[in-house]
Tab-separated table of C-alpha atoms and ligand atoms in Angstrom:
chain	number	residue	atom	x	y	z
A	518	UNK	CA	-24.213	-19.128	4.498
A	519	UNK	CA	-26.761	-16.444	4.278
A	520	UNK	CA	-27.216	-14.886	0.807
A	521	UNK	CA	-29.393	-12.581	-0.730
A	522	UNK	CA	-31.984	-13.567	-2.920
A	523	UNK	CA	-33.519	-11.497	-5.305
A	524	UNK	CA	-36.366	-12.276	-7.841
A	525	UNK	CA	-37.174	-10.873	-10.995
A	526	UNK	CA	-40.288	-12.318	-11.114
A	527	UNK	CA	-40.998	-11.068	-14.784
A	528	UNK	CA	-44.075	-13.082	-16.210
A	529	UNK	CA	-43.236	-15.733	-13.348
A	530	UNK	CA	-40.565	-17.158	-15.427
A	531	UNK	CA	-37.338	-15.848	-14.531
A	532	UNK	CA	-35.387	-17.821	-11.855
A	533	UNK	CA	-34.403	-16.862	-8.301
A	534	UNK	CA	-31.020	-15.003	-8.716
A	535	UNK	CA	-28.898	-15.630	-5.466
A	536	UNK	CA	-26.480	-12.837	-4.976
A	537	UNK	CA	-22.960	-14.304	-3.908
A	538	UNK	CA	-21.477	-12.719	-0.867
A	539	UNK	CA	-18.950	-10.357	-1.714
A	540	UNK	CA	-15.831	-10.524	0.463
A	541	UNK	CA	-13.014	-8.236	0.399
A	542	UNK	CA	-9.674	-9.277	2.252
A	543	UNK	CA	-6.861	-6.761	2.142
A	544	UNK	CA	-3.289	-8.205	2.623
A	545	UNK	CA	-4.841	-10.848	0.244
A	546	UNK	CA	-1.883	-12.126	-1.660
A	547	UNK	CA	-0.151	-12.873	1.920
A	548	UNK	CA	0.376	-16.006	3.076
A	549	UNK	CA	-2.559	-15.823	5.611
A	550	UNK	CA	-4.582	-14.134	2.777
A	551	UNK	CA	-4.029	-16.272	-0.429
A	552	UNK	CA	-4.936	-19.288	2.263
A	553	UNK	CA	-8.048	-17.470	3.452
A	554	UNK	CA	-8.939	-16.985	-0.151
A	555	UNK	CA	-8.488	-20.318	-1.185
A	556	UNK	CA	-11.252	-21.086	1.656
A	557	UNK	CA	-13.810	-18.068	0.566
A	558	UNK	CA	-13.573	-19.327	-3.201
A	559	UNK	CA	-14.421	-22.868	-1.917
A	560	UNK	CA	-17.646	-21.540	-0.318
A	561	UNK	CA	-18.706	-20.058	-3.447
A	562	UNK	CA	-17.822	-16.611	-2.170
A	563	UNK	CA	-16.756	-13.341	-4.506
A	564	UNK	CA	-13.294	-12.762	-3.112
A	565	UNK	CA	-12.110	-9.023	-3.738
A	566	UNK	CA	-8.022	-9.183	-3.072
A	567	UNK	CA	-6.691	-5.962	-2.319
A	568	UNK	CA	-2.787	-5.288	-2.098
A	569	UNK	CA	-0.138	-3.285	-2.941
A	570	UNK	CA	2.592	-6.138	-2.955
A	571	UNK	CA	4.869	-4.775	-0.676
A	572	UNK	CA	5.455	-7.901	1.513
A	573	UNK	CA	3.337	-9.852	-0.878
A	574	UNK	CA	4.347	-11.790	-3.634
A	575	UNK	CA	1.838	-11.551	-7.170
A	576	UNK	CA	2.600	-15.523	-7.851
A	577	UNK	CA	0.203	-16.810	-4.893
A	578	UNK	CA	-2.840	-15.663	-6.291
A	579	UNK	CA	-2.002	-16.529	-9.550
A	580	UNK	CA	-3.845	-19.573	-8.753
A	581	UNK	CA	-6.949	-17.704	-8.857
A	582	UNK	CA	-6.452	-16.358	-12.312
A	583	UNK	CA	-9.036	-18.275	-13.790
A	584	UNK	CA	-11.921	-18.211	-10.824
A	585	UNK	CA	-14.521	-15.767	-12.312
A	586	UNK	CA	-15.620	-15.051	-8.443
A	587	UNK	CA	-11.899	-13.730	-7.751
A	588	UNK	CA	-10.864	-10.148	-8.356
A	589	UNK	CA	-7.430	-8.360	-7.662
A	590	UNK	CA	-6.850	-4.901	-6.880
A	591	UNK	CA	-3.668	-2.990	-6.561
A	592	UNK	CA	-4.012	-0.961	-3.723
A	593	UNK	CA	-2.041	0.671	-0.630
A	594	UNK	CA	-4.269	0.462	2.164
A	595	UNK	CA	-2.721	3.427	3.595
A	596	UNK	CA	-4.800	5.519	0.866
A	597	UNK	CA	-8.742	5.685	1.213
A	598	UNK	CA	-11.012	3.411	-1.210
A	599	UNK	CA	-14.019	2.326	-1.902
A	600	UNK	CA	-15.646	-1.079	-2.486
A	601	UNK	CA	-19.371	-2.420	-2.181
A	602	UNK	CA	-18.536	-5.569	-0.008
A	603	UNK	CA	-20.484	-7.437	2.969
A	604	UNK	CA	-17.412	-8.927	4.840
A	605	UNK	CA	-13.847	-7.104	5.587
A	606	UNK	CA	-11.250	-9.172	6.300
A	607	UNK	CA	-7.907	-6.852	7.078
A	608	UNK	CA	-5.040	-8.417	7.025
A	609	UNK	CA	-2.905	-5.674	5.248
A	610	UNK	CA	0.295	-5.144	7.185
A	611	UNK	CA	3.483	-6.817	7.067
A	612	UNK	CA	3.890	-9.137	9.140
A	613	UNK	CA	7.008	-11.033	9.768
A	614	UNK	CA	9.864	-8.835	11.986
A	615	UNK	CA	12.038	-8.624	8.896
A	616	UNK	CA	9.495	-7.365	6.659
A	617	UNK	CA	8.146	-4.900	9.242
A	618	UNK	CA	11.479	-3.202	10.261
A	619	UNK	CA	12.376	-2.341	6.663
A	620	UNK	CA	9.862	0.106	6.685
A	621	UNK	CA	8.680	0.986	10.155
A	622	UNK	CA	7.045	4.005	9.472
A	623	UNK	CA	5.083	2.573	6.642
A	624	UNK	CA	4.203	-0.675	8.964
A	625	UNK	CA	2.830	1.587	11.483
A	626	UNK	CA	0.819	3.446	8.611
A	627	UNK	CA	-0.485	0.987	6.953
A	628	UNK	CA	-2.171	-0.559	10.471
A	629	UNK	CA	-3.325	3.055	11.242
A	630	UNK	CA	-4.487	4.236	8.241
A	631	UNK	CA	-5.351	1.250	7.212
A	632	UNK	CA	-7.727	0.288	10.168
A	633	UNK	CA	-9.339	4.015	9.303
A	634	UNK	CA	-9.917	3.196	5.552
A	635	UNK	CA	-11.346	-0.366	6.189
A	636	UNK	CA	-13.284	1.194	8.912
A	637	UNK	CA	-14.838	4.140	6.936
A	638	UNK	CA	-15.804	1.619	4.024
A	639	UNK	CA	-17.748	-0.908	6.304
A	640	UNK	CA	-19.330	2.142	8.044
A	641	UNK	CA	-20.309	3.303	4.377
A	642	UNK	CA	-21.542	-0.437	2.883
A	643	UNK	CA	-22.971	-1.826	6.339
A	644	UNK	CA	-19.936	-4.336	5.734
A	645	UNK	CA	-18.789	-6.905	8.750
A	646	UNK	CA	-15.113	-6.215	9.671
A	647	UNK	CA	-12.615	-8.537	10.756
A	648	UNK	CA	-9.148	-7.195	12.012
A	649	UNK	CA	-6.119	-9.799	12.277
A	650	UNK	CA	-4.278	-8.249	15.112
A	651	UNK	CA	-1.806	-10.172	17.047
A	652	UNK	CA	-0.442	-12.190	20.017
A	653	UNK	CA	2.305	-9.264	19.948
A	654	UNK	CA	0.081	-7.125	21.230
A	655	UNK	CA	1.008	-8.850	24.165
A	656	UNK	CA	4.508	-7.938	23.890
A	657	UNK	CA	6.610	-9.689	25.826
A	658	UNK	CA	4.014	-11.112	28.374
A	659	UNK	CA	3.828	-10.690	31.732
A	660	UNK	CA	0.741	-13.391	32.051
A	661	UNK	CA	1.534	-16.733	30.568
A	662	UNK	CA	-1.017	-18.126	28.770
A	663	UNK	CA	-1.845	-15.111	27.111
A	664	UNK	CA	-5.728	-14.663	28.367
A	665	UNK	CA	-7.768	-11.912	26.102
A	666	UNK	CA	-8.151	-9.555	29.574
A	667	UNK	CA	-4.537	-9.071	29.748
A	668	UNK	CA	-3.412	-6.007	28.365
A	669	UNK	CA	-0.050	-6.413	27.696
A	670	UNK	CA	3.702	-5.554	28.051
A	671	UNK	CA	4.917	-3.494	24.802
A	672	UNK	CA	8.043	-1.109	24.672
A	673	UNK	CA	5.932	1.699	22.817
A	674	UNK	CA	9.392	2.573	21.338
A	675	UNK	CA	11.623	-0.391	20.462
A	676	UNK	CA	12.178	-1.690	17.201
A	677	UNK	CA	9.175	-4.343	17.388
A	678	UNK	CA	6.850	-1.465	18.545
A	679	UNK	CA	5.907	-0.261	14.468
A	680	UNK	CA	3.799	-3.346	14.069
A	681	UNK	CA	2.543	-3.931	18.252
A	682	UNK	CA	1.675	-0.379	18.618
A	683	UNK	CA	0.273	-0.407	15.069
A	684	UNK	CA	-2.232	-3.107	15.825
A	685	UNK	CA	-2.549	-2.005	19.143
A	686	UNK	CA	-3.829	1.556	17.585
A	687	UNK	CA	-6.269	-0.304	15.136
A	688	UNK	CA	-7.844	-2.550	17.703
A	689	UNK	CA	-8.751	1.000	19.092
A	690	UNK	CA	-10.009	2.189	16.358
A	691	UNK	CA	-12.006	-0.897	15.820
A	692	UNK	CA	-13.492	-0.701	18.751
A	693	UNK	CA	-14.085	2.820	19.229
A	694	UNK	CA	-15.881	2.798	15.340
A	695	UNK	CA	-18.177	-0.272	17.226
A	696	UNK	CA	-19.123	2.165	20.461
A	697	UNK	CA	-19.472	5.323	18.245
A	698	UNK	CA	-21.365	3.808	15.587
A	699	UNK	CA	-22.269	0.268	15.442
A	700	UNK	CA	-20.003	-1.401	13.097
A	701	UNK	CA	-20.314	-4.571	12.719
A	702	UNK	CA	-16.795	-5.754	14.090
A	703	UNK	CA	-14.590	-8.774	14.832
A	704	UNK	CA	-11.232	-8.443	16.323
A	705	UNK	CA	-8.866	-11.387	16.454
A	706	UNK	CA	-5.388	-11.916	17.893
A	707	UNK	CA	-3.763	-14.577	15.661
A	708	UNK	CA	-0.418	-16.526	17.266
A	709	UNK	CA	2.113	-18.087	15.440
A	710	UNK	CA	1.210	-19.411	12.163
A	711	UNK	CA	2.879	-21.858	9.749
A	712	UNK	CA	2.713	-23.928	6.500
A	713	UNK	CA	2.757	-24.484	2.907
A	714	UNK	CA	2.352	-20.684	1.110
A	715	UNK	CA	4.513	-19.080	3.820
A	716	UNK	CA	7.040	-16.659	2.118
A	717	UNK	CA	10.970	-18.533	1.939
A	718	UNK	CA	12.798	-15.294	2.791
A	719	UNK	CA	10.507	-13.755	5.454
A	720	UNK	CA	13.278	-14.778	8.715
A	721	UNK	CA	10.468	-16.296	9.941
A	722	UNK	CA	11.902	-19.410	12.430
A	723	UNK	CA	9.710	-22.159	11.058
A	724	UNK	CA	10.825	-20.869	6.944
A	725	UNK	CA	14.447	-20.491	7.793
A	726	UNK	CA	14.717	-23.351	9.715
A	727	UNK	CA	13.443	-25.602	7.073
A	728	UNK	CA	15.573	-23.891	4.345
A	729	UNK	CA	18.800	-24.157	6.481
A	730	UNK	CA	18.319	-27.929	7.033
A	731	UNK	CA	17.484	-28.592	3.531
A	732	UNK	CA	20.286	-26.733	2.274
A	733	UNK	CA	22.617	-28.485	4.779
A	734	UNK	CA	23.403	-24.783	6.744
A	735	UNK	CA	23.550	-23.811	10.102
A	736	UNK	CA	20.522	-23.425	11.936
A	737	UNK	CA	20.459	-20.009	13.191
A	738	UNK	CA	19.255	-20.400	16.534
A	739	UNK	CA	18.813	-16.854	18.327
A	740	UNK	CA	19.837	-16.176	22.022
A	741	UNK	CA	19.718	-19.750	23.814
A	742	UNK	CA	16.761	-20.847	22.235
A	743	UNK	CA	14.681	-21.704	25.109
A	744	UNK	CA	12.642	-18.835	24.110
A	745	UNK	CA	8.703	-20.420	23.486
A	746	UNK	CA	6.482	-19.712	20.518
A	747	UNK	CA	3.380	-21.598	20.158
A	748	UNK	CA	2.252	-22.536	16.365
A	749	UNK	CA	-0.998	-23.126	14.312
A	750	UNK	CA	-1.225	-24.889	11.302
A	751	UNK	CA	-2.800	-22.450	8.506
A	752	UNK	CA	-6.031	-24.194	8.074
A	753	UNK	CA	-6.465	-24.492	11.660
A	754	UNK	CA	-6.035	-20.630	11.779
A	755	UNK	CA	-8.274	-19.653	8.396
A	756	UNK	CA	-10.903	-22.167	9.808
A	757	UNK	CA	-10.958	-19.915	12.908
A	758	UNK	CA	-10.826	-16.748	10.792
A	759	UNK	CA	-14.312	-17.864	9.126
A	760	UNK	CA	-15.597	-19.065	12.106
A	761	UNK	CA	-15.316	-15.565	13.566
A	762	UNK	CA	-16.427	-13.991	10.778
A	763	UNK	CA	-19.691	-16.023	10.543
A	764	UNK	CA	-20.212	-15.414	14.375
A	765	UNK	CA	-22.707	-12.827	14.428
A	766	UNK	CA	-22.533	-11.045	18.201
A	767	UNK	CA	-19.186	-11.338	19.977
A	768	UNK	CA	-17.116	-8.633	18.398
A	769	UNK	CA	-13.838	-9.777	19.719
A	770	UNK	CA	-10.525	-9.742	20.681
A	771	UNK	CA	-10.190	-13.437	20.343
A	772	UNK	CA	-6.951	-15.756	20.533
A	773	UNK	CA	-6.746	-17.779	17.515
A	774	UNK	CA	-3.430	-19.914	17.925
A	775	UNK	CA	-2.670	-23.408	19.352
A	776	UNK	CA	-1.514	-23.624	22.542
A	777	UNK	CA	1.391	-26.869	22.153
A	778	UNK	CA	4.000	-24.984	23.096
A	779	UNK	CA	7.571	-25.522	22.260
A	780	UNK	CA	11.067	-23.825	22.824
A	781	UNK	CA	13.096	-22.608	19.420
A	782	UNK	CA	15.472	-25.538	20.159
A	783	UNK	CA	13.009	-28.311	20.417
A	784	UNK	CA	11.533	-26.568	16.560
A	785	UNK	CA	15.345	-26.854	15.335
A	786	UNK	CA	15.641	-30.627	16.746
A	787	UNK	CA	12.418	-31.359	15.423
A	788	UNK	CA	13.254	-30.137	11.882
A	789	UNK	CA	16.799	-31.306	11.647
A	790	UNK	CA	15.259	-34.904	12.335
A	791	UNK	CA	12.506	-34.853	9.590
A	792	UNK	CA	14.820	-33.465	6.845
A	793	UNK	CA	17.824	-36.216	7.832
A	794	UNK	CA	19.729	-33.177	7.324
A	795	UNK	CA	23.679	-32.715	9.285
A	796	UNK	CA	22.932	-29.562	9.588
A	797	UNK	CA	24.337	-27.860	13.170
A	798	UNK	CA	22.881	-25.454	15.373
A	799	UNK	CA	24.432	-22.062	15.638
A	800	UNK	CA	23.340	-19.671	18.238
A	801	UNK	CA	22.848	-15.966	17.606
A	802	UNK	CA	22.239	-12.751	19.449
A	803	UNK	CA	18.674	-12.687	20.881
A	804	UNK	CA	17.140	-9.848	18.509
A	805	UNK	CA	15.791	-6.602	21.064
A	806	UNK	CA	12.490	-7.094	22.456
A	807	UNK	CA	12.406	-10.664	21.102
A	808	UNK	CA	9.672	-11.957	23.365
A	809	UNK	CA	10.626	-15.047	25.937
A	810	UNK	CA	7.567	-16.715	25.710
A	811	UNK	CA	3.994	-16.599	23.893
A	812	UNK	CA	1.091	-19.663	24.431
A	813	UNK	CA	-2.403	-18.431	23.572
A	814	UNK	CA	-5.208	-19.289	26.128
A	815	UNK	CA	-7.965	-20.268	23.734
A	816	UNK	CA	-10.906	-21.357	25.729
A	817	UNK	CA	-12.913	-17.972	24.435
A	818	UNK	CA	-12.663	-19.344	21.085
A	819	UNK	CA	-13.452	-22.661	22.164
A	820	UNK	CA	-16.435	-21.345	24.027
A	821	UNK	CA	-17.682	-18.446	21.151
A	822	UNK	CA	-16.752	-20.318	17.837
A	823	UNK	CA	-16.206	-23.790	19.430
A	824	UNK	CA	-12.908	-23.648	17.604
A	825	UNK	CA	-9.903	-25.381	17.922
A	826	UNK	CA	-6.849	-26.736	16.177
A	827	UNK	CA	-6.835	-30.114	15.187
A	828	UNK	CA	-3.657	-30.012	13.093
A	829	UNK	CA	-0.487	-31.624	15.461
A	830	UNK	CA	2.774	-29.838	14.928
A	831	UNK	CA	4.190	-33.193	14.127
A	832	UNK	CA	1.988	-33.486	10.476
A	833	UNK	CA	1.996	-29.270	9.901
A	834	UNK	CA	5.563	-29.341	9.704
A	835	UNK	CA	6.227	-32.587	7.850
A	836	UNK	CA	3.350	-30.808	5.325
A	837	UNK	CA	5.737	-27.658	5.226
A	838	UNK	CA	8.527	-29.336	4.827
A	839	UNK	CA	7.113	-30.693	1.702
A	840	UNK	CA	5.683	-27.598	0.668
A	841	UNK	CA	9.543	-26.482	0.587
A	842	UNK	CA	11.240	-29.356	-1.139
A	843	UNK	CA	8.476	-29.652	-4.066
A	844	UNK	CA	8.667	-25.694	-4.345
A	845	UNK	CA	12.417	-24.289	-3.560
A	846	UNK	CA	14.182	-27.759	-4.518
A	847	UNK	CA	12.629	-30.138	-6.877
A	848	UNK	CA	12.300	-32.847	-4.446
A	849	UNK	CA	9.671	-33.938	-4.792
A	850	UNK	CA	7.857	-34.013	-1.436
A	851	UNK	CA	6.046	-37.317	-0.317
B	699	UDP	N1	14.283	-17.220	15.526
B	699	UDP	C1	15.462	-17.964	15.564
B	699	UDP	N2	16.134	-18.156	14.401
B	699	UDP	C2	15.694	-17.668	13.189
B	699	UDP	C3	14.481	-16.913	13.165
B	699	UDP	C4	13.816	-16.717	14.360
B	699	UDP	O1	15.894	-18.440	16.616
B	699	UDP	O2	16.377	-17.891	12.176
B	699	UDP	C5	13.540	-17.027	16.791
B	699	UDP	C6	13.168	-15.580	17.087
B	699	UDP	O3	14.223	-14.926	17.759
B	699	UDP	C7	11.938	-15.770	17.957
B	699	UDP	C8	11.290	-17.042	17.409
B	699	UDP	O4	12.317	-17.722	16.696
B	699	UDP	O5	12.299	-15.992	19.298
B	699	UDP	C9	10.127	-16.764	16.469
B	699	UDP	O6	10.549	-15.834	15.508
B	699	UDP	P1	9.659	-15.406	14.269
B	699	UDP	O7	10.382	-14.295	13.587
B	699	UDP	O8	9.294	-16.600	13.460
B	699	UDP	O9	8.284	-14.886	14.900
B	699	UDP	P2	7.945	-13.889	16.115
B	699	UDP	O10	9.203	-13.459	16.803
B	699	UDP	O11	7.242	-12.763	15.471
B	699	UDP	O12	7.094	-14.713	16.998
């Protein structure tokens, strides 16, 4: 880690005084976010949180009550601000399909405006800035892996298209703020992402699966399930997050996902097994625009960070599921 060192150098007695870096991360008390911080506080960073709580919930960086390098901020990245920080990461924006159709118009503001703001403040400080952008930039691909040069199949005006065309607007910004003036950037395109800190009523597959099967529900299983999603384990994905951030010349976009690749049905097998639950699968409309398939080609990151998971899908998910009967049920967990 690079830091700054200062000396006072009065009478030749005062003691080198290492600055800490000073982080910011916006979307902070996420799931992605309060993981991310976790990480940052580990390294002996200052972590700056900054989030309005809209998708967010207060109680997962309650944990960091009591770090004296941890500071929260209430703030709507949609409305300008200004911090002294050397690293941006911006995760502000909700992110799970439920969350960002209640509010479209506020999902698609808060990647626009919010890509500005972050932008303006790291042009002002000399900060590094990290977007998290997405694999549905992609949309629904065309190309299969999804390789960084492909550019993508969105509807710019279906119901999915607030948050695409949202992050597809801020990588532009992000990298027309690097041509125009030299920001330090780093754009990457995070796939599905899972474990213990995820949000229980997001819709999310992996959180509603799990929650059906321990409550002894249906599994809701949308249009025939042979739809494929691809999923990282968290600390696979903050690893990567920090590994980009530390990278100092590639600006991006990057994958960051894991490319084991599995239809929805296989996930609802998989989960009904590990939870011993009777639990039957019911199948669902397909929601619009619900994309058919999604595997990240990662070999960039393997190449620029030398990055990749090492978290199986078969120990992620038995760690989630735990996550969700110590937290939701009182059961203790292994
Ligand atoms: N899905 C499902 N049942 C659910 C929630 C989601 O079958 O209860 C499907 C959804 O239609 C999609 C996949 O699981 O094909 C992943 O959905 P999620 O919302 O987790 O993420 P995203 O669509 O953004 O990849």
């Amino acid at each position: 880690m690079k830091s700054k060192v200062t000396s006072k150098n009065e009478n030749n007695f005062s003691p080198l005084v290492v600055e800490k870096k000073r982080v910011l991360v916006t979307g902070g008390a996420g799931f992605v976010g309060s993981n991310l911080i976790r990480k940052l506080l580990a390294k002996d960073y200052r972590v700056i949180c900054l989030d309005n709580l809209f998708s967010a919930r207060a109680e997962k960086i309650e944990q960091f009550r009591d770090n004296r390098g941890f500071e929260f901020i209430r703030h709507d990245i949609t409305q300008p601000f200004e911090l002294e920080v050397d690293q941006i990461y911006n995760l502000a924006c909700p992110a799970s399909p439920l969350y960002y159709q209640k509010n479209p118009i506020y999902t698609t503001k808060t990647s626009c405006l919010g890509a500005l703001h972050v932008l303006a403040n790291a042009q002002r400080t000399g900060a590094k800035v990290l977007q998290a952008s997405t694999s549905e930039i992609y949309g629904s691909p065309q190309v299969h892996p999804q390789v960084e040069k492909y550019w993508g199949n969105v509807n710019p005006i279906g119901p999915r298209s607030c948050y695409n065309e949202g992050k597809r607007v801020a990588e532009s910004l992000f990298f027309d703020y690097y041509r125009e003036y030299g920001i330090a950037i780093k754009v990457v395109r995070i796939f599905n992402t899972y474990g213990p800190g995820m949000s229980a009523n997001d819709g999310r597959v992996i959180t509603n699966f799990i929650l059906q099967a321990l409550q002894q529900k249906d599994i809701t299983v949308y249009g025939n399930g042979e739809q494929t999603r691809s999923f990282c384990y968290i600390d696979d994905l903050t690893d990567g997050l920090i590994m980009m951030m530390e990278e100092e010349e590639y600006p991006g976009p990057i994958n960051l996902g894991n490319p084991d690749e599995r239809t929805i049905n296989s996930v609802a097998r998989t989960i009904i097994n590990l939870t011993n639950s009777p639990s039957k699968i019911r199948y669902l409309p397909l929601p619009e625009n619900d994309p058919l398939s999604r595997r990240p080609d990662i070999s960039l990151a393997e190449k620029v960070l030398k990055w990749r998971p090492k978290v199986s899908f078969a120990v992620g998910i038995k760690k989630t599921i735990d996550y969700f009967k110590k937290n939701y049920y009182g059961l203790g967990g292994e």
